[in-house]
Short mmCIF file of N, CA and C in Angstrom, two decimals:
data_model
loop_
_atom_site.label_atom_id
_atom_site.label_comp_id
_atom_site.label_asym_id
_atom_site.label_seq_id
_atom_site.Cartn_x
_atom_site.Cartn_y
_atom_site.Cartn_z
N MET F 23 -81.05 4.46 48.19
CA MET F 23 -80.28 3.45 49.00
C MET F 23 -79.98 4.01 50.29
N SER F 24 -80.20 2.91 51.36
CA SER F 24 -80.17 3.56 52.82
C SER F 24 -78.51 3.10 53.23
N TYR F 25 -78.10 3.33 54.18
CA TYR F 25 -76.94 2.65 54.83
C TYR F 25 -76.90 2.86 56.04
N VAL F 26 -75.87 1.91 56.86
CA VAL F 26 -76.19 2.09 58.38
C VAL F 26 -74.76 2.85 58.78
N PRO F 27 -74.83 3.83 59.69
CA PRO F 27 -73.83 4.72 59.99
C PRO F 27 -73.03 3.83 60.85
N TYR F 28 -71.74 3.93 60.23
CA TYR F 28 -70.56 3.28 61.13
C TYR F 28 -70.22 3.63 62.74
N ASP F 29 -70.43 5.18 62.80
CA ASP F 29 -70.18 5.29 64.14
C ASP F 29 -71.09 4.68 65.30
N MET F 30 -72.20 4.22 64.69
CA MET F 30 -73.29 3.60 65.69
C MET F 30 -72.99 2.47 66.11
N TYR F 31 -72.23 1.75 65.20
CA TYR F 31 -71.62 0.12 65.64
C TYR F 31 -69.94 0.22 66.12
N ALA F 32 -69.33 1.25 65.73
CA ALA F 32 -68.02 0.84 65.80
C ALA F 32 -67.33 0.44 67.00
N ASP F 33 -68.12 0.72 68.13
CA ASP F 33 -67.78 0.45 69.70
C ASP F 33 -67.77 -1.45 69.53
N ARG F 34 -68.81 -1.68 69.13
CA ARG F 34 -69.45 -3.38 69.02
C ARG F 34 -68.21 -3.78 68.02
N ILE F 35 -68.31 -3.09 66.92
CA ILE F 35 -67.27 -3.88 66.16
C ILE F 35 -65.61 -4.25 66.71
N ALA F 36 -65.51 -2.74 67.43
CA ALA F 36 -64.02 -3.17 67.94
C ALA F 36 -63.76 -4.16 69.17
N ARG F 37 -64.72 -4.56 69.82
CA ARG F 37 -65.30 -5.34 70.70
C ARG F 37 -65.26 -6.93 70.24
N VAL F 38 -65.73 -7.31 68.83
CA VAL F 38 -65.56 -8.61 68.29
C VAL F 38 -64.35 -9.07 68.22
N SER F 39 -64.02 -10.48 68.56
CA SER F 39 -62.82 -11.35 68.67
C SER F 39 -63.46 -12.16 67.67
N THR F 40 -62.40 -12.07 66.37
CA THR F 40 -62.56 -13.14 65.18
C THR F 40 -61.74 -14.50 65.76
N ILE F 41 -61.01 -14.69 66.64
CA ILE F 41 -60.14 -15.70 67.02
C ILE F 41 -60.69 -16.62 68.46
N LYS F 42 -61.09 -17.57 68.01
CA LYS F 42 -61.87 -18.30 69.13
C LYS F 42 -60.49 -19.04 70.41
N HIS F 43 -60.53 -19.08 71.74
CA HIS F 43 -59.86 -19.38 72.57
C HIS F 43 -60.50 -20.41 73.38
N TYR F 44 -59.70 -21.95 73.00
CA TYR F 44 -60.42 -22.86 73.68
C TYR F 44 -59.50 -23.40 74.33
N GLY F 45 -60.30 -24.32 75.51
CA GLY F 45 -59.49 -24.79 76.55
C GLY F 45 -60.17 -26.16 76.51
N LYS F 46 -59.93 -26.92 77.73
CA LYS F 46 -60.85 -28.34 78.10
C LYS F 46 -60.90 -28.45 79.72
N VAL F 47 -62.18 -28.94 79.91
CA VAL F 47 -62.60 -29.27 81.37
C VAL F 47 -61.21 -30.42 81.69
N THR F 48 -60.73 -30.55 82.91
CA THR F 48 -60.00 -31.21 83.46
C THR F 48 -60.41 -32.00 84.66
N GLN F 49 -61.12 -31.19 85.52
CA GLN F 49 -61.61 -31.87 87.04
C GLN F 49 -62.83 -30.82 87.42
N VAL F 50 -63.83 -31.64 88.14
CA VAL F 50 -64.64 -30.57 88.92
C VAL F 50 -64.74 -31.22 90.16
N VAL F 51 -64.58 -30.43 91.26
CA VAL F 51 -64.63 -30.79 92.38
C VAL F 51 -65.70 -29.81 93.12
N GLY F 52 -66.40 -30.66 93.43
CA GLY F 52 -67.82 -29.57 94.34
C GLY F 52 -68.40 -28.77 93.06
N LEU F 53 -68.47 -27.59 93.22
CA LEU F 53 -68.91 -26.67 92.06
C LEU F 53 -67.67 -25.92 91.60
N VAL F 54 -66.31 -25.82 91.72
CA VAL F 54 -65.54 -25.33 90.97
C VAL F 54 -64.64 -26.40 89.94
N ILE F 55 -64.71 -25.99 88.94
CA ILE F 55 -64.38 -26.42 87.72
C ILE F 55 -63.03 -26.23 87.26
N GLU F 56 -62.30 -26.83 86.98
CA GLU F 56 -60.96 -26.77 86.69
C GLU F 56 -60.36 -27.17 85.47
N SER F 57 -60.03 -26.10 84.49
CA SER F 57 -59.63 -26.10 83.03
C SER F 57 -58.25 -25.79 82.85
N GLU F 58 -58.05 -26.48 81.33
CA GLU F 58 -56.65 -26.43 81.13
C GLU F 58 -56.96 -25.36 79.42
N GLY F 59 -56.43 -24.31 79.93
CA GLY F 59 -56.97 -22.96 79.16
C GLY F 59 -58.44 -22.74 79.15
N PRO F 60 -58.97 -21.65 78.79
CA PRO F 60 -57.92 -20.64 77.57
C PRO F 60 -56.95 -19.79 78.58
N ALA F 61 -56.39 -18.85 78.07
CA ALA F 61 -55.34 -18.05 78.71
C ALA F 61 -56.27 -16.59 78.71
N VAL F 62 -56.85 -16.66 79.86
CA VAL F 62 -57.59 -15.47 80.34
C VAL F 62 -57.41 -15.14 81.51
N SER F 63 -57.90 -13.77 82.11
CA SER F 63 -58.00 -13.64 83.55
C SER F 63 -58.98 -13.72 84.15
N ILE F 64 -58.80 -13.40 85.52
CA ILE F 64 -59.81 -13.50 87.03
C ILE F 64 -60.81 -12.49 86.44
N GLY F 65 -62.18 -12.89 86.61
CA GLY F 65 -63.28 -12.33 86.40
C GLY F 65 -63.79 -12.39 84.85
N ARG F 66 -63.28 -12.98 84.26
CA ARG F 66 -64.00 -13.04 82.74
C ARG F 66 -64.64 -13.96 82.63
N LEU F 67 -65.58 -14.25 81.60
CA LEU F 67 -66.65 -14.99 81.68
C LEU F 67 -66.35 -16.18 80.46
N CYS F 68 -66.62 -17.28 80.85
CA CYS F 68 -66.36 -18.05 79.79
C CYS F 68 -67.52 -19.19 79.63
N HIS F 69 -67.44 -19.83 78.55
CA HIS F 69 -68.55 -20.99 78.33
C HIS F 69 -68.21 -22.49 78.44
N ILE F 70 -68.66 -23.01 79.06
CA ILE F 70 -68.56 -24.62 79.03
C ILE F 70 -69.71 -25.55 78.26
N GLU F 71 -69.09 -26.23 77.14
CA GLU F 71 -70.24 -26.87 76.56
C GLU F 71 -69.64 -28.42 76.44
N ASN F 72 -70.13 -29.63 76.74
CA ASN F 72 -69.80 -30.95 76.64
C ASN F 72 -69.98 -31.18 75.33
N TYR F 73 -69.37 -32.86 74.45
CA TYR F 73 -69.46 -33.01 73.47
C TYR F 73 -69.96 -32.96 72.75
N ASP F 74 -71.47 -33.40 72.96
CA ASP F 74 -72.61 -33.77 72.06
C ASP F 74 -73.56 -32.25 71.96
N GLY F 75 -72.99 -30.88 72.88
CA GLY F 75 -73.62 -29.91 72.71
C GLY F 75 -74.93 -30.00 73.67
N SER F 76 -75.52 -30.98 74.76
CA SER F 76 -76.35 -31.01 74.88
C SER F 76 -76.34 -30.42 76.34
N ALA F 77 -75.13 -29.81 77.14
CA ALA F 77 -74.86 -29.18 78.16
C ALA F 77 -74.24 -28.10 77.74
N ARG F 78 -74.77 -26.47 78.23
CA ARG F 78 -74.13 -25.59 77.80
C ARG F 78 -74.01 -24.59 79.17
N ILE F 79 -72.89 -24.36 79.67
CA ILE F 79 -73.17 -23.21 81.01
C ILE F 79 -72.22 -22.10 81.21
N GLN F 80 -72.66 -21.09 81.84
CA GLN F 80 -71.34 -20.05 81.86
C GLN F 80 -70.91 -20.09 83.18
N ALA F 81 -69.66 -19.72 83.28
CA ALA F 81 -68.89 -19.92 84.23
C ALA F 81 -67.98 -18.81 84.27
N GLU F 82 -67.67 -18.26 85.44
CA GLU F 82 -66.64 -16.99 85.43
C GLU F 82 -65.12 -17.84 86.13
N VAL F 83 -64.21 -17.06 85.56
CA VAL F 83 -62.67 -17.43 86.33
C VAL F 83 -62.76 -16.80 87.68
N VAL F 84 -62.54 -17.77 88.71
CA VAL F 84 -62.13 -16.99 89.79
C VAL F 84 -60.88 -17.13 90.73
N GLY F 85 -59.94 -17.86 89.80
CA GLY F 85 -58.46 -18.09 90.52
C GLY F 85 -57.55 -19.25 89.31
N PHE F 86 -56.30 -19.48 89.73
CA PHE F 86 -55.60 -20.29 88.96
C PHE F 86 -55.03 -21.36 90.10
N ARG F 87 -54.59 -22.55 89.36
CA ARG F 87 -54.00 -23.62 90.39
C ARG F 87 -53.05 -24.24 89.12
N ASP F 88 -51.65 -23.94 89.60
CA ASP F 88 -50.77 -24.24 88.32
C ASP F 88 -50.72 -23.58 87.11
N ASP F 89 -51.22 -24.44 86.01
CA ASP F 89 -51.35 -23.60 85.06
C ASP F 89 -53.07 -23.78 84.33
N ARG F 90 -53.64 -24.00 85.44
CA ARG F 90 -55.22 -24.37 85.12
C ARG F 90 -55.85 -23.62 85.62
N LEU F 91 -56.94 -22.94 85.07
CA LEU F 91 -58.33 -21.83 85.54
C LEU F 91 -59.05 -22.69 86.65
N LEU F 92 -59.43 -22.10 87.24
CA LEU F 92 -60.70 -22.23 88.48
C LEU F 92 -61.82 -21.74 88.01
N LEU F 93 -62.79 -22.28 87.81
CA LEU F 93 -64.12 -21.69 87.43
C LEU F 93 -65.20 -21.95 88.19
N MET F 94 -66.07 -20.73 88.37
CA MET F 94 -67.26 -20.71 89.13
C MET F 94 -68.40 -20.76 87.97
N PRO F 95 -69.27 -21.94 88.04
CA PRO F 95 -70.48 -22.10 87.13
C PRO F 95 -71.63 -21.17 87.37
N TYR F 96 -72.09 -20.39 86.59
CA TYR F 96 -73.69 -19.36 87.00
C TYR F 96 -75.02 -20.21 87.03
N GLY F 97 -74.93 -21.92 86.84
CA GLY F 97 -75.82 -22.67 86.74
C GLY F 97 -75.62 -23.83 87.01
N PRO F 98 -76.41 -24.90 87.32
CA PRO F 98 -76.43 -26.10 87.40
C PRO F 98 -74.96 -27.25 86.38
N ILE F 99 -74.31 -27.73 86.94
CA ILE F 99 -73.16 -28.21 86.08
C ILE F 99 -73.44 -29.81 85.55
N SER F 100 -74.40 -30.31 85.81
CA SER F 100 -75.00 -31.80 85.25
C SER F 100 -74.87 -31.62 83.47
N GLY F 101 -74.31 -32.60 83.39
CA GLY F 101 -73.94 -32.93 81.85
C GLY F 101 -72.39 -32.29 81.71
N ILE F 102 -71.80 -31.80 82.61
CA ILE F 102 -70.53 -31.44 81.83
C ILE F 102 -69.78 -32.62 82.46
N ASN F 103 -68.82 -32.92 81.28
CA ASN F 103 -67.84 -33.81 81.73
C ASN F 103 -66.18 -33.90 81.29
N PRO F 104 -65.44 -34.54 81.51
CA PRO F 104 -63.93 -34.19 81.64
C PRO F 104 -63.83 -34.03 79.96
N GLY F 105 -63.21 -33.34 79.71
CA GLY F 105 -62.57 -32.46 78.32
C GLY F 105 -63.91 -32.18 77.91
N ALA F 106 -64.76 -31.31 78.54
CA ALA F 106 -65.82 -30.43 77.79
C ALA F 106 -65.27 -29.03 77.35
N ILE F 107 -65.69 -28.71 76.08
CA ILE F 107 -64.82 -27.63 75.77
C ILE F 107 -65.17 -26.52 76.54
N VAL F 108 -63.98 -25.25 77.10
CA VAL F 108 -64.38 -24.28 77.49
C VAL F 108 -63.85 -22.85 76.86
N THR F 109 -64.50 -22.01 76.55
CA THR F 109 -64.44 -21.05 75.35
C THR F 109 -64.43 -19.70 75.98
N SER F 110 -63.70 -18.94 75.69
CA SER F 110 -63.66 -17.57 76.52
C SER F 110 -64.35 -16.68 75.74
N THR F 111 -64.85 -15.71 76.36
CA THR F 111 -65.97 -14.45 75.88
C THR F 111 -64.70 -13.05 75.80
N PHE F 112 -63.70 -13.62 76.46
CA PHE F 112 -62.82 -12.55 76.69
C PHE F 112 -63.66 -10.88 77.11
N ASP F 113 -64.66 -10.98 77.78
CA ASP F 113 -65.55 -9.99 78.39
C ASP F 113 -65.95 -10.49 79.89
N GLN F 114 -66.34 -9.29 80.81
CA GLN F 114 -66.75 -9.66 82.01
C GLN F 114 -68.49 -9.79 82.21
N PRO F 115 -68.87 -10.65 83.04
CA PRO F 115 -70.47 -10.54 83.07
C PRO F 115 -70.93 -9.39 83.04
N ARG F 116 -71.87 -9.35 82.18
CA ARG F 116 -72.67 -7.71 81.95
C ARG F 116 -74.18 -8.10 82.33
N VAL F 117 -74.49 -6.51 82.73
CA VAL F 117 -76.22 -6.88 82.90
C VAL F 117 -76.91 -5.41 81.98
N PRO F 118 -78.03 -5.67 81.58
CA PRO F 118 -78.53 -4.54 80.78
C PRO F 118 -78.90 -3.54 81.67
N VAL F 119 -78.85 -2.44 81.29
CA VAL F 119 -79.20 -1.25 82.01
C VAL F 119 -79.89 -0.07 81.66
N GLY F 120 -81.16 0.79 82.23
CA GLY F 120 -81.86 1.96 81.25
C GLY F 120 -83.22 1.77 81.93
N GLN F 121 -83.97 2.77 81.53
CA GLN F 121 -85.35 2.85 81.97
C GLN F 121 -86.19 1.60 81.97
N GLN F 122 -86.02 0.26 81.03
CA GLN F 122 -86.45 -0.71 81.17
C GLN F 122 -86.44 -1.77 82.50
N LEU F 123 -85.43 -1.10 83.47
CA LEU F 123 -85.23 -1.89 84.68
C LEU F 123 -86.56 -1.44 85.62
N ILE F 124 -87.16 -0.13 85.57
CA ILE F 124 -87.94 0.37 86.67
C ILE F 124 -89.08 -0.69 86.93
N GLY F 125 -89.28 -0.92 87.87
CA GLY F 125 -90.21 -1.89 88.72
C GLY F 125 -90.13 -3.69 88.05
N ARG F 126 -88.85 -3.35 87.85
CA ARG F 126 -88.55 -5.23 87.20
C ARG F 126 -87.82 -5.77 88.39
N VAL F 127 -88.02 -7.38 88.53
CA VAL F 127 -87.47 -7.93 89.69
C VAL F 127 -86.18 -8.77 88.86
N LEU F 128 -85.07 -8.69 89.22
CA LEU F 128 -83.90 -9.30 88.72
C LEU F 128 -83.21 -10.28 89.73
N GLY F 129 -82.63 -11.60 88.89
CA GLY F 129 -81.64 -12.25 89.79
C GLY F 129 -80.48 -11.63 89.75
N GLY F 130 -79.39 -12.56 90.67
CA GLY F 130 -77.88 -11.91 90.52
C GLY F 130 -77.25 -11.81 89.69
N LEU F 131 -77.60 -12.01 88.47
CA LEU F 131 -76.89 -12.35 87.01
C LEU F 131 -77.51 -11.02 86.31
N GLY F 132 -78.60 -10.48 86.79
CA GLY F 132 -79.35 -9.52 85.69
C GLY F 132 -80.53 -9.95 85.00
N GLN F 133 -80.76 -10.87 85.20
CA GLN F 133 -81.77 -11.77 84.53
C GLN F 133 -83.23 -11.26 84.82
N PRO F 134 -83.88 -11.20 84.28
CA PRO F 134 -85.69 -11.08 84.94
C PRO F 134 -85.80 -12.36 85.38
N ILE F 135 -86.42 -12.36 86.85
CA ILE F 135 -87.14 -13.36 87.63
C ILE F 135 -88.64 -12.84 87.81
N ASP F 136 -89.23 -12.14 86.98
CA ASP F 136 -90.45 -11.62 87.38
C ASP F 136 -91.44 -12.16 86.37
N GLY F 137 -91.39 -13.11 85.43
CA GLY F 137 -92.06 -13.41 84.57
C GLY F 137 -92.81 -12.37 83.53
N LYS F 138 -92.17 -11.20 83.24
CA LYS F 138 -92.66 -10.15 82.58
C LYS F 138 -91.62 -10.09 81.05
N GLY F 139 -91.27 -11.16 81.17
CA GLY F 139 -90.44 -11.27 79.64
C GLY F 139 -88.87 -10.54 79.73
N PRO F 140 -88.30 -10.61 78.76
CA PRO F 140 -86.89 -10.40 78.71
C PRO F 140 -86.63 -8.88 78.64
N ILE F 141 -85.67 -8.37 79.06
CA ILE F 141 -85.16 -6.61 79.13
C ILE F 141 -84.69 -6.39 78.02
N VAL F 142 -85.01 -5.26 77.01
CA VAL F 142 -84.79 -4.98 76.16
C VAL F 142 -83.93 -3.72 76.23
N SER F 143 -82.24 -3.80 75.88
CA SER F 143 -81.77 -2.45 76.43
C SER F 143 -80.52 -2.93 75.54
N ASN F 144 -80.02 -1.74 74.85
CA ASN F 144 -78.72 -1.79 74.02
C ASN F 144 -77.38 -1.26 75.09
N VAL F 145 -77.84 -1.14 76.23
CA VAL F 145 -76.97 -0.62 77.04
C VAL F 145 -76.54 -1.75 78.49
N THR F 146 -75.36 -1.78 78.21
CA THR F 146 -75.03 -2.99 79.29
C THR F 146 -73.75 -2.24 80.10
N ARG F 147 -73.91 -2.84 81.53
CA ARG F 147 -72.72 -2.19 82.33
C ARG F 147 -72.05 -3.70 83.11
N PRO F 148 -70.69 -3.77 83.40
CA PRO F 148 -70.26 -4.89 83.67
C PRO F 148 -70.78 -5.24 85.60
N ILE F 149 -70.89 -6.26 85.82
CA ILE F 149 -71.31 -6.58 87.04
C ILE F 149 -70.46 -5.90 88.14
N SER F 150 -69.01 -6.17 87.89
CA SER F 150 -68.41 -5.74 89.03
C SER F 150 -67.77 -4.61 88.33
N SER F 151 -68.39 -3.40 88.78
CA SER F 151 -67.84 -1.81 88.24
C SER F 151 -68.21 -1.42 89.54
N PRO F 152 -67.33 -0.27 89.63
CA PRO F 152 -67.55 1.06 90.82
C PRO F 152 -68.58 1.42 90.72
N PRO F 153 -69.63 1.72 91.86
CA PRO F 153 -70.66 1.97 92.34
C PRO F 153 -70.81 3.68 91.64
N ILE F 154 -71.73 4.13 91.04
CA ILE F 154 -72.03 5.37 90.93
C ILE F 154 -72.16 6.40 91.79
N PRO F 155 -71.37 7.52 91.47
CA PRO F 155 -71.44 8.28 93.14
C PRO F 155 -73.05 8.97 93.37
N VAL F 156 -73.30 8.53 94.46
CA VAL F 156 -74.49 8.86 94.79
C VAL F 156 -75.32 10.51 94.95
N LEU F 157 -74.08 11.56 95.42
CA LEU F 157 -74.42 12.39 95.18
C LEU F 157 -73.61 13.55 94.27
N LYS F 158 -73.67 13.07 93.15
CA LYS F 158 -73.33 13.56 92.13
C LYS F 158 -74.55 13.44 90.98
#
């Protein structure tokens, strides 16, 4: 009989949220999406999906206005409508790191744009993190 060591997955298990937090799109002005909820902080990542599921984008919380969130999308917003569902991931945008990045070309969100396929890495880092000390 084989088993999976708990230590190997303890960190990931601790970060899993079993409660979904939702909001809804109330307004779009230019590229800024306004949402009633969910209650999350600036810098957190959300998914926005329209009623029929045909449009789904990622967006980052960049501010607040009254009791509403201001979201900046990471892609085209066509198909997003008033009342579209906003779901929080309670995570910051992350990118894969490791030896797999050597010689690769990435876009601004860490996605490969060189046509060499996905980057397979179990290690990720937040996009907004302090730089690694160069002299250490």
